[in-house]
mmCIF file of C-alpha atoms in Angstrom:
data_model
loop_
_atom_site.group_PDB
_atom_site.id
_atom_site.type_symbol
_atom_site.label_atom_id
_atom_site.label_comp_id
_atom_site.label_asym_id
_atom_site.label_seq_id
_atom_site.Cartn_x
_atom_site.Cartn_y
_atom_site.Cartn_z
ATOM 1 C CA MET A 7 -72.319 -49.726 -12.761
ATOM 2 C CA LYS A 8 -72.071 -50.099 -16.511
ATOM 3 C CA LEU A 9 -68.978 -51.204 -18.370
ATOM 4 C CA GLU A 10 -68.258 -50.955 -22.067
ATOM 5 C CA ILE A 11 -65.081 -51.997 -23.830
ATOM 6 C CA VAL A 12 -64.651 -50.705 -27.341
ATOM 7 C CA ILE A 13 -61.878 -51.578 -29.787
ATOM 8 C CA PRO A 14 -61.433 -50.483 -33.403
ATOM 9 C CA LYS A 15 -63.164 -53.667 -34.576
ATOM 10 C CA GLY A 16 -66.288 -52.846 -32.610
ATOM 11 C CA ARG A 17 -67.819 -53.124 -29.150
ATOM 12 C CA VAL A 18 -66.532 -56.244 -27.418
ATOM 13 C CA TYR A 19 -68.091 -55.974 -23.958
ATOM 14 C CA GLU A 20 -71.175 -54.271 -22.615
ATOM 15 C CA ASP A 21 -72.733 -55.227 -19.297
ATOM 16 C CA THR A 22 -73.727 -54.105 -15.834
ATOM 17 C CA ILE A 23 -71.031 -55.039 -13.343
ATOM 18 C CA ASP A 24 -70.100 -54.720 -9.651
ATOM 19 C CA SER A 25 -66.442 -53.781 -9.861
ATOM 20 C CA ILE A 26 -63.448 -53.876 -12.150
ATOM 21 C CA VAL A 27 -59.651 -54.030 -11.879
ATOM 22 C CA VAL A 28 -57.815 -52.202 -14.651
ATOM 23 C CA PRO A 29 -54.051 -52.138 -15.343
ATOM 24 C CA THR A 30 -52.985 -48.505 -15.756
ATOM 25 C CA SER A 31 -49.705 -46.719 -16.317
ATOM 26 C CA SER A 32 -49.505 -46.039 -12.572
ATOM 27 C CA GLY A 33 -50.402 -49.529 -11.392
ATOM 28 C CA GLU A 34 -53.546 -51.604 -11.150
ATOM 29 C CA ILE A 35 -56.631 -49.796 -9.934
ATOM 30 C CA ASN A 36 -59.880 -51.193 -8.643
ATOM 31 C CA ILE A 37 -62.952 -49.200 -9.615
ATOM 32 C CA LEU A 38 -66.087 -49.556 -7.508
ATOM 33 C CA PRO A 39 -69.450 -47.856 -8.006
ATOM 34 C CA GLY A 40 -69.393 -44.162 -7.083
ATOM 35 C CA HIS A 41 -65.792 -43.658 -8.097
ATOM 36 C CA ILE A 42 -64.901 -40.048 -8.839
ATOM 37 C CA PRO A 43 -64.712 -39.121 -12.526
ATOM 38 C CA LEU A 44 -61.437 -40.427 -13.860
ATOM 39 C CA VAL A 45 -59.522 -40.637 -17.081
ATOM 40 C CA THR A 46 -56.478 -42.854 -17.171
ATOM 41 C CA GLU A 47 -54.074 -44.554 -19.522
ATOM 42 C CA VAL A 48 -54.454 -48.312 -19.771
ATOM 43 C CA GLU A 49 -51.413 -50.533 -20.153
ATOM 44 C CA PRO A 50 -51.459 -53.972 -21.750
ATOM 45 C CA GLY A 51 -52.529 -56.460 -19.087
ATOM 46 C CA GLY A 52 -55.409 -58.301 -17.518
ATOM 47 C CA ILE A 53 -58.806 -56.943 -16.551
ATOM 48 C CA ILE A 54 -60.840 -58.572 -13.785
ATOM 49 C CA VAL A 55 -64.556 -57.920 -13.890
ATOM 50 C CA SER A 56 -66.705 -58.922 -10.926
ATOM 51 C CA LYS A 57 -70.348 -59.463 -11.539
ATOM 52 C CA SER A 58 -72.723 -60.875 -8.895
ATOM 53 C CA GLY A 59 -69.979 -62.852 -7.177
ATOM 54 C CA GLU A 60 -68.465 -64.213 -10.368
ATOM 55 C CA LYS A 61 -65.186 -63.100 -11.831
ATOM 56 C CA GLN A 62 -64.463 -62.647 -15.518
ATOM 57 C CA PHE A 63 -60.998 -62.250 -16.941
ATOM 58 C CA LEU A 64 -60.086 -60.305 -20.040
ATOM 59 C CA ALA A 65 -56.790 -59.401 -21.653
ATOM 60 C CA ILE A 66 -56.395 -55.873 -22.932
ATOM 61 C CA SER A 67 -53.925 -53.910 -25.035
ATOM 62 C CA LYS A 68 -52.952 -50.236 -24.752
ATOM 63 C CA GLY A 69 -55.700 -47.649 -24.454
ATOM 64 C CA PHE A 70 -57.678 -45.324 -22.205
ATOM 65 C CA ALA A 71 -60.284 -45.807 -19.526
ATOM 66 C CA GLN A 72 -62.891 -43.261 -18.610
ATOM 67 C CA CYS A 73 -65.057 -43.402 -15.543
ATOM 68 C CA LEU A 74 -67.917 -40.944 -15.414
ATOM 69 C CA GLY A 75 -71.117 -41.152 -13.415
ATOM 70 C CA ASP A 76 -72.227 -44.745 -13.344
ATOM 71 C CA LYS A 77 -70.365 -45.767 -16.458
ATOM 72 C CA ILE A 78 -66.897 -46.999 -17.264
ATOM 73 C CA SER A 79 -65.768 -46.837 -20.859
ATOM 74 C CA ILE A 80 -62.557 -48.502 -21.932
ATOM 75 C CA LEU A 81 -61.030 -47.636 -25.236
ATOM 76 C CA ALA A 82 -58.299 -50.035 -26.304
ATOM 77 C CA GLU A 83 -56.446 -51.168 -29.370
ATOM 78 C CA ASP A 84 -57.501 -54.721 -28.699
ATOM 79 C CA ALA A 85 -59.249 -56.779 -26.032
ATOM 80 C CA ILE A 86 -60.250 -60.383 -25.736
ATOM 81 C CA HIS A 87 -62.235 -62.514 -23.316
ATOM 82 C CA MET A 88 -60.261 -65.217 -21.531
ATOM 83 C CA ASP A 89 -62.281 -68.068 -23.021
ATOM 84 C CA GLU A 90 -61.468 -66.889 -26.516
ATOM 85 C CA ILE A 91 -57.720 -66.724 -26.044
ATOM 86 C CA ASP A 92 -55.975 -69.301 -28.194
ATOM 87 C CA GLU A 93 -52.600 -69.774 -26.546
ATOM 88 C CA SER A 94 -50.770 -71.268 -29.510
ATOM 89 C CA ALA A 95 -52.019 -68.528 -31.834
ATOM 90 C CA VAL A 96 -50.938 -65.908 -29.318
ATOM 91 C CA GLU A 97 -47.489 -67.463 -28.968
ATOM 92 C CA ASP A 98 -47.118 -67.463 -32.734
ATOM 93 C CA ALA A 99 -48.160 -63.831 -32.880
ATOM 94 C CA GLN A 100 -45.685 -62.944 -30.136
ATOM 95 C CA LYS A 101 -42.898 -64.778 -31.938
ATOM 96 C CA ARG A 102 -43.658 -63.014 -35.186
ATOM 97 C CA ALA A 103 -43.722 -59.605 -33.525
ATOM 98 C CA GLU A 104 -40.462 -60.290 -31.697
ATOM 99 C CA GLU A 105 -38.810 -61.501 -34.880
ATOM 100 C CA SER A 106 -39.778 -58.317 -36.671
ATOM 101 C CA LEU A 107 -38.492 -56.331 -33.705
ATOM 102 C CA ALA A 108 -35.093 -57.944 -34.288
ATOM 103 C CA THR A 109 -34.758 -56.038 -37.563
ATOM 104 C CA ILE A 110 -35.270 -52.798 -35.692
ATOM 105 C CA GLU A 111 -32.968 -50.554 -37.740
ATOM 106 C CA LYS A 112 -35.164 -50.691 -40.791
ATOM 107 C CA MET A 113 -38.291 -49.535 -39.019
ATOM 108 C CA SER A 114 -39.956 -46.244 -38.272
ATOM 109 C CA ASP A 115 -40.730 -45.299 -34.680
ATOM 110 C CA GLU A 116 -44.440 -45.945 -35.153
ATOM 111 C CA GLU A 117 -43.846 -49.485 -36.283
ATOM 112 C CA ILE A 118 -41.604 -50.208 -33.314
ATOM 113 C CA VAL A 119 -44.150 -48.865 -30.833
ATOM 114 C CA MET A 120 -46.859 -50.892 -32.521
ATOM 115 C CA LEU A 121 -44.861 -54.115 -32.390
ATOM 116 C CA GLU A 122 -43.856 -53.570 -28.781
ATOM 117 C CA THR A 123 -47.500 -53.116 -27.886
ATOM 118 C CA GLN A 124 -48.300 -56.326 -29.727
ATOM 119 C CA VAL A 125 -45.689 -58.227 -27.714
ATOM 120 C CA ALA A 126 -46.985 -56.773 -24.449
ATOM 121 C CA TYR A 127 -50.537 -57.639 -25.393
ATOM 122 C CA ALA A 128 -49.553 -61.196 -26.283
ATOM 123 C CA GLN A 129 -47.810 -61.585 -22.921
ATOM 124 C CA ALA A 130 -50.861 -60.206 -21.155
ATOM 125 C CA GLN A 131 -53.104 -62.724 -22.899
ATOM 126 C CA ILE A 132 -50.882 -65.623 -21.897
ATOM 127 C CA LEU A 133 -50.747 -64.399 -18.304
ATOM 128 C CA VAL A 134 -54.496 -64.064 -18.075
ATOM 129 C CA LYS A 135 -54.947 -67.532 -19.501
ATOM 130 C CA LYS A 136 -52.444 -69.080 -17.101
ATOM 131 C CA LYS A 137 -53.837 -67.321 -14.066
ATOM 132 C CA LYS A 138 -57.150 -69.069 -14.462
ATOM 133 C CA SER A 139 -56.140 -72.554 -15.572
ATOM 134 C CA MET B 26 -76.050 -51.947 -96.437
ATOM 135 C CA PRO B 27 -73.742 -52.859 -93.556
ATOM 136 C CA ASN B 28 -71.563 -55.863 -94.120
ATOM 137 C CA LEU B 29 -72.741 -59.005 -92.350
ATOM 138 C CA ARG B 30 -69.284 -60.002 -91.215
ATOM 139 C CA GLU B 31 -68.605 -56.562 -89.833
ATOM 140 C CA ILE B 32 -71.710 -56.650 -87.673
ATOM 141 C CA ARG B 33 -70.856 -60.101 -86.429
ATOM 142 C CA ARG B 34 -67.414 -58.911 -85.420
ATOM 143 C CA ARG B 35 -68.861 -55.973 -83.489
ATOM 144 C CA ILE B 36 -71.288 -58.192 -81.632
ATOM 145 C CA LYS B 37 -68.425 -60.406 -80.612
ATOM 146 C CA SER B 38 -66.337 -57.514 -79.307
ATOM 147 C CA VAL B 39 -69.222 -55.997 -77.364
ATOM 148 C CA LYS B 40 -69.867 -59.392 -75.814
ATOM 149 C CA ASN B 41 -66.264 -59.512 -74.644
ATOM 150 C CA THR B 42 -66.587 -56.073 -73.097
ATOM 151 C CA ARG B 43 -69.722 -57.135 -71.322
ATOM 152 C CA GLN B 44 -67.997 -60.142 -69.879
ATOM 153 C CA ILE B 45 -65.148 -58.019 -68.532
ATOM 154 C CA THR B 46 -67.411 -55.397 -66.986
ATOM 155 C CA LYS B 47 -69.504 -58.126 -65.430
ATOM 156 C CA ALA B 48 -66.426 -59.662 -63.826
ATOM 157 C CA MET B 49 -65.289 -56.260 -62.563
ATOM 158 C CA GLU B 50 -68.700 -55.616 -61.100
ATOM 159 C CA LEU B 51 -68.572 -58.831 -59.127
ATOM 160 C CA VAL B 52 -65.052 -58.136 -57.872
ATOM 161 C CA ALA B 53 -66.034 -54.622 -56.797
ATOM 162 C CA ALA B 54 -69.141 -55.953 -55.064
ATOM 163 C CA SER B 55 -67.183 -58.358 -52.885
ATOM 164 C CA LYS B 56 -64.521 -55.766 -52.085
ATOM 165 C CA MET B 57 -67.219 -53.266 -51.247
ATOM 166 C CA LYS B 58 -68.767 -55.568 -48.704
ATOM 167 C CA LYS B 59 -65.480 -55.894 -46.875
ATOM 168 C CA ALA B 60 -64.670 -52.194 -47.049
ATOM 169 C CA GLN B 61 -68.124 -51.253 -45.843
ATOM 170 C CA GLN B 62 -67.822 -53.640 -42.931
ATOM 171 C CA SER B 63 -64.547 -52.198 -41.736
ATOM 172 C CA ALA B 64 -65.794 -48.636 -42.190
ATOM 173 C CA LEU B 65 -68.857 -49.289 -40.051
ATOM 174 C CA SER B 66 -67.199 -51.339 -37.335
ATOM 175 C CA GLY B 67 -64.804 -48.509 -36.471
ATOM 176 C CA GLN B 68 -67.607 -46.131 -35.594
ATOM 177 C CA PRO B 69 -68.242 -46.995 -31.923
ATOM 178 C CA TYR B 70 -64.528 -46.595 -31.238
ATOM 179 C CA ALA B 71 -64.389 -43.187 -32.913
ATOM 180 C CA ALA B 72 -67.527 -42.127 -31.041
ATOM 181 C CA LEU B 73 -66.171 -43.135 -27.644
ATOM 182 C CA LEU B 74 -62.873 -41.443 -28.398
ATOM 183 C CA ALA B 75 -64.657 -38.211 -29.269
ATOM 184 C CA GLU B 76 -66.797 -38.566 -26.169
ATOM 185 C CA THR B 77 -63.814 -38.982 -23.861
ATOM 186 C CA LEU B 78 -62.142 -36.019 -25.432
ATOM 187 C CA SER B 79 -65.256 -33.915 -25.106
ATOM 188 C CA HIS B 80 -65.532 -34.758 -21.393
ATOM 189 C CA ILE B 81 -61.953 -33.803 -20.834
ATOM 190 C CA SER B 82 -62.157 -30.586 -22.807
ATOM 191 C CA THR B 83 -65.181 -29.360 -20.872
ATOM 192 C CA ARG B 84 -63.606 -30.230 -17.518
ATOM 193 C CA ILE B 85 -60.151 -28.795 -17.837
ATOM 194 C CA GLU B 86 -60.262 -25.047 -17.390
ATOM 195 C CA GLU B 87 -56.774 -24.284 -18.527
ATOM 196 C CA LEU B 88 -57.183 -26.283 -21.701
ATOM 197 C CA GLU B 89 -54.241 -25.086 -23.672
ATOM 198 C CA HIS B 90 -53.106 -27.288 -26.447
ATOM 199 C CA PRO B 91 -52.025 -26.198 -29.931
ATOM 200 C CA PHE B 92 -54.559 -28.613 -31.444
ATOM 201 C CA PHE B 93 -57.440 -26.476 -30.200
ATOM 202 C CA GLU B 94 -55.967 -23.201 -31.331
ATOM 203 C CA GLU B 95 -57.974 -21.470 -34.056
ATOM 204 C CA ARG B 96 -55.872 -19.232 -36.260
ATOM 205 C CA GLU B 97 -56.683 -17.016 -39.171
ATOM 206 C CA VAL B 98 -56.785 -19.399 -42.122
ATOM 207 C CA LYS B 99 -54.191 -18.418 -44.697
ATOM 208 C CA ASN B 100 -53.412 -21.866 -46.019
ATOM 209 C CA ARG B 101 -55.665 -24.856 -45.757
ATOM 210 C CA GLY B 102 -53.919 -28.187 -45.480
ATOM 211 C CA ILE B 103 -55.807 -30.782 -47.452
ATOM 212 C CA ILE B 104 -55.360 -34.530 -47.475
ATOM 213 C CA LEU B 105 -56.880 -35.532 -50.795
ATOM 214 C CA VAL B 106 -58.043 -39.133 -50.749
ATOM 215 C CA THR B 107 -58.608 -40.519 -54.231
ATOM 216 C CA THR B 108 -58.482 -43.901 -55.908
ATOM 217 C CA ASN B 109 -55.511 -45.549 -57.533
ATOM 218 C CA ARG B 110 -57.486 -46.803 -60.496
ATOM 219 C CA GLY B 111 -60.136 -45.294 -62.692
ATOM 220 C CA LEU B 112 -63.429 -46.747 -63.880
ATOM 221 C CA CYS B 113 -65.302 -45.620 -60.816
ATOM 222 C CA GLY B 114 -67.677 -43.048 -62.241
ATOM 223 C CA PRO B 115 -67.485 -39.402 -61.209
ATOM 224 C CA LEU B 116 -65.978 -40.190 -57.800
ATOM 225 C CA ASN B 117 -62.619 -38.480 -58.314
ATOM 226 C CA SER B 118 -63.760 -35.656 -60.563
ATOM 227 C CA ASN B 119 -66.324 -34.606 -57.949
ATOM 228 C CA LEU B 120 -63.463 -34.135 -55.497
ATOM 229 C CA PHE B 121 -61.434 -32.181 -58.044
ATOM 230 C CA ARG B 122 -64.362 -29.861 -58.677
ATOM 231 C CA GLU B 123 -64.459 -29.141 -54.962
ATOM 232 C CA ILE B 124 -60.809 -28.083 -55.124
ATOM 233 C CA LEU B 125 -61.330 -25.885 -58.172
ATOM 234 C CA ARG B 126 -64.190 -24.143 -56.409
ATOM 235 C CA ALA B 127 -62.285 -23.326 -53.209
ATOM 236 C CA GLU B 128 -60.963 -19.808 -52.749
ATOM 237 C CA THR B 129 -58.536 -19.994 -49.842
ATOM 238 C CA PRO B 130 -55.063 -21.177 -50.875
ATOM 239 C CA MET B 131 -54.578 -24.870 -50.234
ATOM 240 C CA LYS B 132 -51.587 -27.080 -49.693
ATOM 241 C CA PHE B 133 -51.990 -30.728 -50.476
ATOM 242 C CA VAL B 134 -50.994 -34.179 -49.442
ATOM 243 C CA SER B 135 -52.276 -36.803 -51.807
ATOM 244 C CA VAL B 136 -53.376 -40.360 -51.246
ATOM 245 C CA GLY B 137 -54.046 -42.282 -54.431
ATOM 246 C CA ARG B 138 -52.633 -42.026 -57.930
ATOM 247 C CA LYS B 139 -55.542 -40.112 -59.472
ATOM 248 C CA GLY B 140 -55.281 -37.289 -56.980
ATOM 249 C CA ARG B 141 -51.539 -37.027 -57.407
ATOM 250 C CA GLN B 142 -51.896 -36.797 -61.169
ATOM 251 C CA PHE B 143 -54.578 -34.141 -60.918
ATOM 252 C CA LEU B 144 -52.572 -32.005 -58.487
ATOM 253 C CA SER B 145 -49.392 -32.094 -60.538
ATOM 254 C CA ARG B 146 -51.286 -31.502 -63.769
ATOM 255 C CA SER B 147 -53.096 -28.479 -62.398
ATOM 256 C CA ASP B 148 -49.848 -27.234 -60.867
ATOM 257 C CA ARG B 149 -50.902 -27.048 -57.224
ATOM 258 C CA ASP B 150 -48.902 -27.013 -54.046
ATOM 259 C CA LEU B 151 -48.321 -30.712 -53.451
ATOM 260 C CA MET B 152 -46.322 -31.233 -50.241
ATOM 261 C CA ALA B 153 -46.150 -35.014 -50.210
ATOM 262 C CA ASP B 154 -47.684 -38.141 -51.596
ATOM 263 C CA PHE B 155 -48.517 -41.111 -49.378
ATOM 264 C CA VAL B 156 -49.144 -44.591 -50.667
ATOM 265 C CA ILE B 157 -51.708 -46.467 -48.625
ATOM 266 C CA ASP B 158 -52.243 -50.148 -49.373
ATOM 267 C CA ASP B 159 -55.596 -51.736 -49.984
ATOM 268 C CA ALA B 160 -55.678 -53.160 -46.472
ATOM 269 C CA VAL B 161 -55.330 -49.595 -45.023
ATOM 270 C CA PRO B 162 -52.632 -50.318 -42.407
ATOM 271 C CA TYR B 163 -52.914 -48.007 -39.443
ATOM 272 C CA VAL B 164 -49.184 -47.297 -39.416
ATOM 273 C CA GLN B 165 -49.295 -45.691 -42.855
ATOM 274 C CA ILE B 166 -52.112 -43.383 -41.788
ATOM 275 C CA LYS B 167 -50.159 -42.455 -38.679
ATOM 276 C CA GLN B 168 -47.133 -41.448 -40.708
ATOM 277 C CA MET B 169 -49.321 -39.257 -42.866
ATOM 278 C CA THR B 170 -51.084 -37.494 -39.997
ATOM 279 C CA GLU B 171 -47.795 -36.997 -38.213
ATOM 280 C CA PHE B 172 -46.502 -35.201 -41.290
ATOM 281 C CA MET B 173 -49.589 -32.982 -41.342
ATOM 282 C CA ILE B 174 -49.474 -32.274 -37.606
ATOM 283 C CA ASP B 175 -45.874 -31.241 -38.001
ATOM 284 C CA LYS B 176 -46.770 -28.790 -40.766
ATOM 285 C CA PHE B 177 -49.700 -27.515 -38.720
ATOM 286 C CA LEU B 178 -47.597 -26.889 -35.628
ATOM 287 C CA SER B 179 -44.887 -25.146 -37.601
ATOM 288 C CA GLY B 180 -47.488 -22.790 -39.071
ATOM 289 C CA LYS B 181 -47.101 -23.781 -42.713
ATOM 290 C CA ILE B 182 -50.777 -24.652 -42.798
ATOM 291 C CA ASP B 183 -53.578 -23.392 -40.570
ATOM 292 C CA THR B 184 -56.036 -26.266 -40.841
ATOM 293 C CA VAL B 185 -55.811 -29.968 -41.534
ATOM 294 C CA GLU B 186 -58.731 -31.337 -43.506
ATOM 295 C CA VAL B 187 -59.418 -34.539 -45.358
ATOM 296 C CA LEU B 188 -61.209 -34.261 -48.679
ATOM 297 C CA TYR B 189 -62.734 -37.624 -49.463
ATOM 298 C CA PRO B 190 -65.807 -39.285 -50.917
ATOM 299 C CA ARG B 191 -67.884 -40.068 -47.847
ATOM 300 C CA PHE B 192 -69.782 -43.318 -48.028
ATOM 301 C CA ILE B 193 -73.503 -42.808 -47.495
ATOM 302 C CA ASN B 194 -74.887 -45.848 -49.244
ATOM 303 C CA VAL B 195 -74.082 -47.927 -52.306
ATOM 304 C CA LEU B 196 -75.625 -45.427 -54.692
ATOM 305 C CA THR B 197 -74.565 -42.185 -53.028
ATOM 306 C CA GLN B 198 -71.177 -40.915 -52.036
ATOM 307 C CA ALA B 199 -70.828 -37.305 -51.017
ATOM 308 C CA GLN B 200 -67.560 -35.444 -51.408
ATOM 309 C CA SER B 201 -66.885 -33.869 -48.043
ATOM 310 C CA PHE B 202 -64.247 -32.153 -45.941
ATOM 311 C CA ALA B 203 -63.482 -33.740 -42.582
ATOM 312 C CA LYS B 204 -61.802 -31.191 -40.324
ATOM 313 C CA LEU B 205 -59.070 -32.763 -38.235
ATOM 314 C CA LEU B 206 -57.364 -29.675 -36.881
ATOM 315 C CA PRO B 207 -58.045 -27.434 -35.101
ATOM 316 C CA ILE B 208 -60.414 -29.610 -33.105
ATOM 317 C CA HIS B 209 -63.885 -28.237 -32.534
ATOM 318 C CA GLY B 210 -67.528 -29.257 -32.803
ATOM 319 C CA LEU B 211 -66.988 -32.499 -30.901
ATOM 320 C CA ASP B 212 -70.595 -32.838 -29.771
ATOM 321 C CA GLU B 213 -72.062 -32.804 -33.274
ATOM 322 C CA MET B 214 -69.517 -35.373 -34.354
ATOM 323 C CA ILE B 215 -70.491 -37.684 -31.516
ATOM 324 C CA THR B 216 -74.195 -37.449 -32.291
ATOM 325 C CA GLU B 217 -73.459 -38.234 -35.911
ATOM 326 C CA LEU B 218 -71.247 -41.208 -35.113
ATOM 327 C CA ARG B 219 -73.632 -42.667 -32.585
ATOM 328 C CA GLY B 220 -76.483 -42.633 -35.085
ATOM 329 C CA LYS B 221 -80.012 -41.399 -34.668
ATOM 330 C CA ASP B 222 -81.354 -44.219 -32.538
ATOM 331 C CA ALA B 223 -78.814 -43.834 -29.728
ATOM 332 C CA GLU B 224 -79.608 -41.842 -26.627
ATOM 333 C CA PRO B 225 -78.759 -38.149 -26.954
ATOM 334 C CA PHE B 226 -75.296 -37.302 -25.809
ATOM 335 C CA GLU B 227 -75.040 -35.370 -22.583
ATOM 336 C CA SER B 228 -71.875 -34.237 -20.955
ATOM 337 C CA THR B 229 -72.975 -32.988 -17.541
ATOM 338 C CA LYS B 230 -74.567 -35.449 -15.187
ATOM 339 C CA ASP B 231 -71.696 -36.083 -12.872
ATOM 340 C CA ASN B 232 -70.385 -32.716 -11.789
ATOM 341 C CA ARG B 233 -67.557 -33.828 -9.538
ATOM 342 C CA ASN B 234 -64.070 -32.887 -10.571
ATOM 343 C CA PHE B 235 -62.240 -35.162 -12.940
ATOM 344 C CA SER B 236 -59.071 -36.796 -11.801
ATOM 345 C CA PHE B 237 -56.410 -37.798 -14.259
ATOM 346 C CA GLU B 238 -53.867 -40.556 -14.082
ATOM 347 C CA PRO B 239 -50.981 -39.834 -14.455
ATOM 348 C CA ASP B 240 -51.857 -36.162 -15.242
ATOM 349 C CA PRO B 241 -54.067 -34.173 -17.638
ATOM 350 C CA LYS B 242 -51.224 -33.087 -19.829
ATOM 351 C CA SER B 243 -49.882 -36.516 -20.675
ATOM 352 C CA ILE B 244 -53.398 -37.841 -21.217
ATOM 353 C CA LEU B 245 -54.089 -35.055 -23.686
ATOM 354 C CA ASN B 246 -50.737 -35.559 -25.338
ATOM 355 C CA SER B 247 -51.495 -39.154 -26.145
ATOM 356 C CA LEU B 248 -55.242 -38.850 -26.637
ATOM 357 C CA LEU B 249 -55.211 -35.972 -29.107
ATOM 358 C CA PRO B 250 -52.879 -37.476 -31.727
ATOM 359 C CA LEU B 251 -54.789 -40.750 -31.419
ATOM 360 C CA PHE B 252 -58.003 -38.869 -32.067
ATOM 361 C CA VAL B 253 -56.620 -37.164 -35.176
ATOM 362 C CA ASP B 254 -55.217 -40.447 -36.482
ATOM 363 C CA ARG B 255 -58.506 -42.199 -35.955
ATOM 364 C CA GLN B 256 -60.428 -39.475 -37.768
ATOM 365 C CA ALA B 257 -58.124 -39.736 -40.755
ATOM 366 C CA TYR B 258 -58.271 -43.516 -40.630
ATOM 367 C CA GLN B 259 -62.035 -43.486 -40.600
ATOM 368 C CA ALA B 260 -62.094 -41.093 -43.564
ATOM 369 C CA VAL B 261 -59.789 -43.295 -45.619
ATOM 370 C CA LEU B 262 -61.854 -46.381 -44.823
ATOM 371 C CA SER B 263 -64.991 -44.564 -45.850
ATOM 372 C CA ALA B 264 -63.299 -43.448 -49.072
ATOM 373 C CA ARG B 265 -62.351 -47.033 -49.840
ATOM 374 C CA ALA B 266 -65.936 -48.200 -49.352
ATOM 375 C CA SER B 267 -67.071 -45.375 -51.637
ATOM 376 C CA GLU B 268 -64.555 -46.341 -54.284
ATOM 377 C CA HIS B 269 -65.707 -49.915 -54.518
ATOM 378 C CA SER B 270 -69.389 -49.125 -54.507
ATOM 379 C CA ALA B 271 -68.946 -46.393 -57.134
ATOM 380 C CA ARG B 272 -67.001 -48.831 -59.279
ATOM 381 C CA MET B 273 -69.643 -51.483 -58.853
ATOM 382 C CA VAL B 274 -72.389 -49.104 -59.961
ATOM 383 C CA ALA B 275 -70.333 -47.843 -62.913
ATOM 384 C CA MET B 276 -69.608 -51.389 -64.032
ATOM 385 C CA LYS B 277 -73.228 -52.375 -63.709
ATOM 386 C CA THR B 278 -74.250 -49.491 -65.963
ATOM 387 C CA ALA B 279 -71.581 -50.461 -68.468
ATOM 388 C CA LYS B 280 -72.788 -54.046 -68.452
ATOM 389 C CA ASP B 281 -76.404 -52.987 -69.011
ATOM 390 C CA ASN B 282 -75.373 -50.723 -71.859
ATOM 391 C CA ALA B 283 -73.426 -53.535 -73.492
ATOM 392 C CA THR B 284 -76.468 -55.804 -73.284
ATOM 393 C CA LYS B 285 -78.608 -53.140 -74.941
ATOM 394 C CA LEU B 286 -76.027 -52.632 -77.642
ATOM 395 C CA ILE B 287 -75.862 -56.352 -78.352
ATOM 396 C CA ASP B 288 -79.640 -56.478 -78.710
ATOM 397 C CA SER B 289 -79.752 -53.685 -81.236
ATOM 398 C CA LEU B 290 -76.758 -55.083 -83.139
ATOM 399 C CA THR B 291 -78.386 -58.508 -83.298
ATOM 400 C CA LEU B 292 -81.530 -56.921 -84.727
ATOM 401 C CA GLN B 293 -79.447 -55.107 -87.298
ATOM 402 C CA PHE B 294 -77.632 -58.326 -88.153
ATOM 403 C CA ASN B 295 -80.880 -60.266 -88.664
ATOM 404 C CA LYS B 296 -82.285 -57.492 -90.825
ATOM 405 C CA ALA B 297 -79.217 -57.498 -93.018
ATOM 406 C CA ARG B 298 -79.267 -61.269 -93.300
ATOM 407 C CA GLN B 299 -82.934 -61.261 -94.258
ATOM 408 C CA ALA B 300 -82.336 -58.526 -96.811
ATOM 409 C CA ALA B 301 -79.555 -60.592 -98.369
ATOM 410 C CA ILE B 302 -81.812 -63.665 -98.644
ATOM 411 C CA THR B 303 -84.646 -61.658 -100.175
ATOM 412 C CA GLN B 304 -82.212 -60.200 -102.626
ATOM 413 C CA GLU B 305 -81.043 -63.663 -103.658
ATOM 414 C CA ILE B 306 -84.587 -64.997 -104.129
ATOM 415 C CA LEU B 307 -85.446 -61.977 -106.252
ATOM 416 C CA GLU B 308 -82.403 -62.562 -108.407
ATOM 417 C CA ILE B 309 -83.232 -66.288 -108.897
ATOM 418 C CA ALA B 310 -86.862 -65.478 -109.700
ATOM 419 C CA ALA B 311 -85.818 -62.861 -112.194
ATOM 420 C CA ALA B 312 -83.339 -65.278 -113.828
ATOM 421 C CA THR B 313 -85.913 -68.152 -114.193
ATOM 422 C CA SER B 314 -88.601 -65.852 -115.588
ATOM 423 C CA SER B 315 -86.247 -64.480 -118.253
ATOM 424 C CA ASN B 316 -85.105 -68.007 -119.218
ATOM 425 C CA SER B 317 -88.559 -69.450 -119.876
#
């Protein structure tokens, strides 16, 4: 089963895997080979990829996942591998986003949604990092 | 005979111009690199987005969404992406020519000062002007497309297109229309985005029915606007890369011309100087011969 994760900055993950757990709007789902074709909304959270007995953890922001044939494609605003998460940078980013959310009256709806996603993504990254260490 | 001092002054001023154009060329070159990078790196995302959409649209039988609805085109809605500053060769005027050539009535939204000026000067139907910063923040694009989608849904315009200078390479930028709405021709778009070397795109290998979480309608409702936004975003990024490379080329030509001009002026200066010396020697010789 192939997995690709693509974000606006480029392709961040491409590999052959055994199974994957994805956070969706209706709860976490585990996708195994031979899954029926599926399109789902992805919520900010942690992804667990199993490959030949080993588990890899990734944090992901809002997006979509598509499962078709032997291929899973995930389309997200942002995604990062656990090893690359820099906790202090993430906390700073979360603080900044929350501070800007405090001045909510001045903002358009799009900006609010964007900032909320950023906060959720930051939380997801911290959770993924903590889960492992 | 041209005055020596005058020539010297001209050489000096041309040298100054050359220095400025050289600096501008370097600035444009570094900006171009960045702009090109961000334009290219967004492509896999846009391709996958189009692919997902294409899968969905072929699998849902009762695909009814206003974004797919083709109407008789009475008014084209155009997002005109131009530069804020000049000195970038024929980049903007090529776009304007495209507008002058079109026959169907158009309604405009402008991005960039040059486009806004052109539209108001030529007295066209300008609905709104959006300012998009150099960094191209996604939020600003979203506001713009939302405005256009609104106009499209209310029937004020029957298409949404982006007219922009598409970046092909440093030397060539082609003015082109990117059709955002109504959505069609997904497959061609995917092949183009994926590039020639990628495997051909095929949509039917797995024929089982698609399942949607939470349901097809809400997926479409969030996927379609995202798709339109991304298309517009990609177009603006490409336009920015075009702008900087066009400016770099224009500045390089200007610099080369200045160098040529300096050469010919220097020649002229030396000739004049030599003529003056010869003149003086002749006068001295004539004076001594008449004295003796």
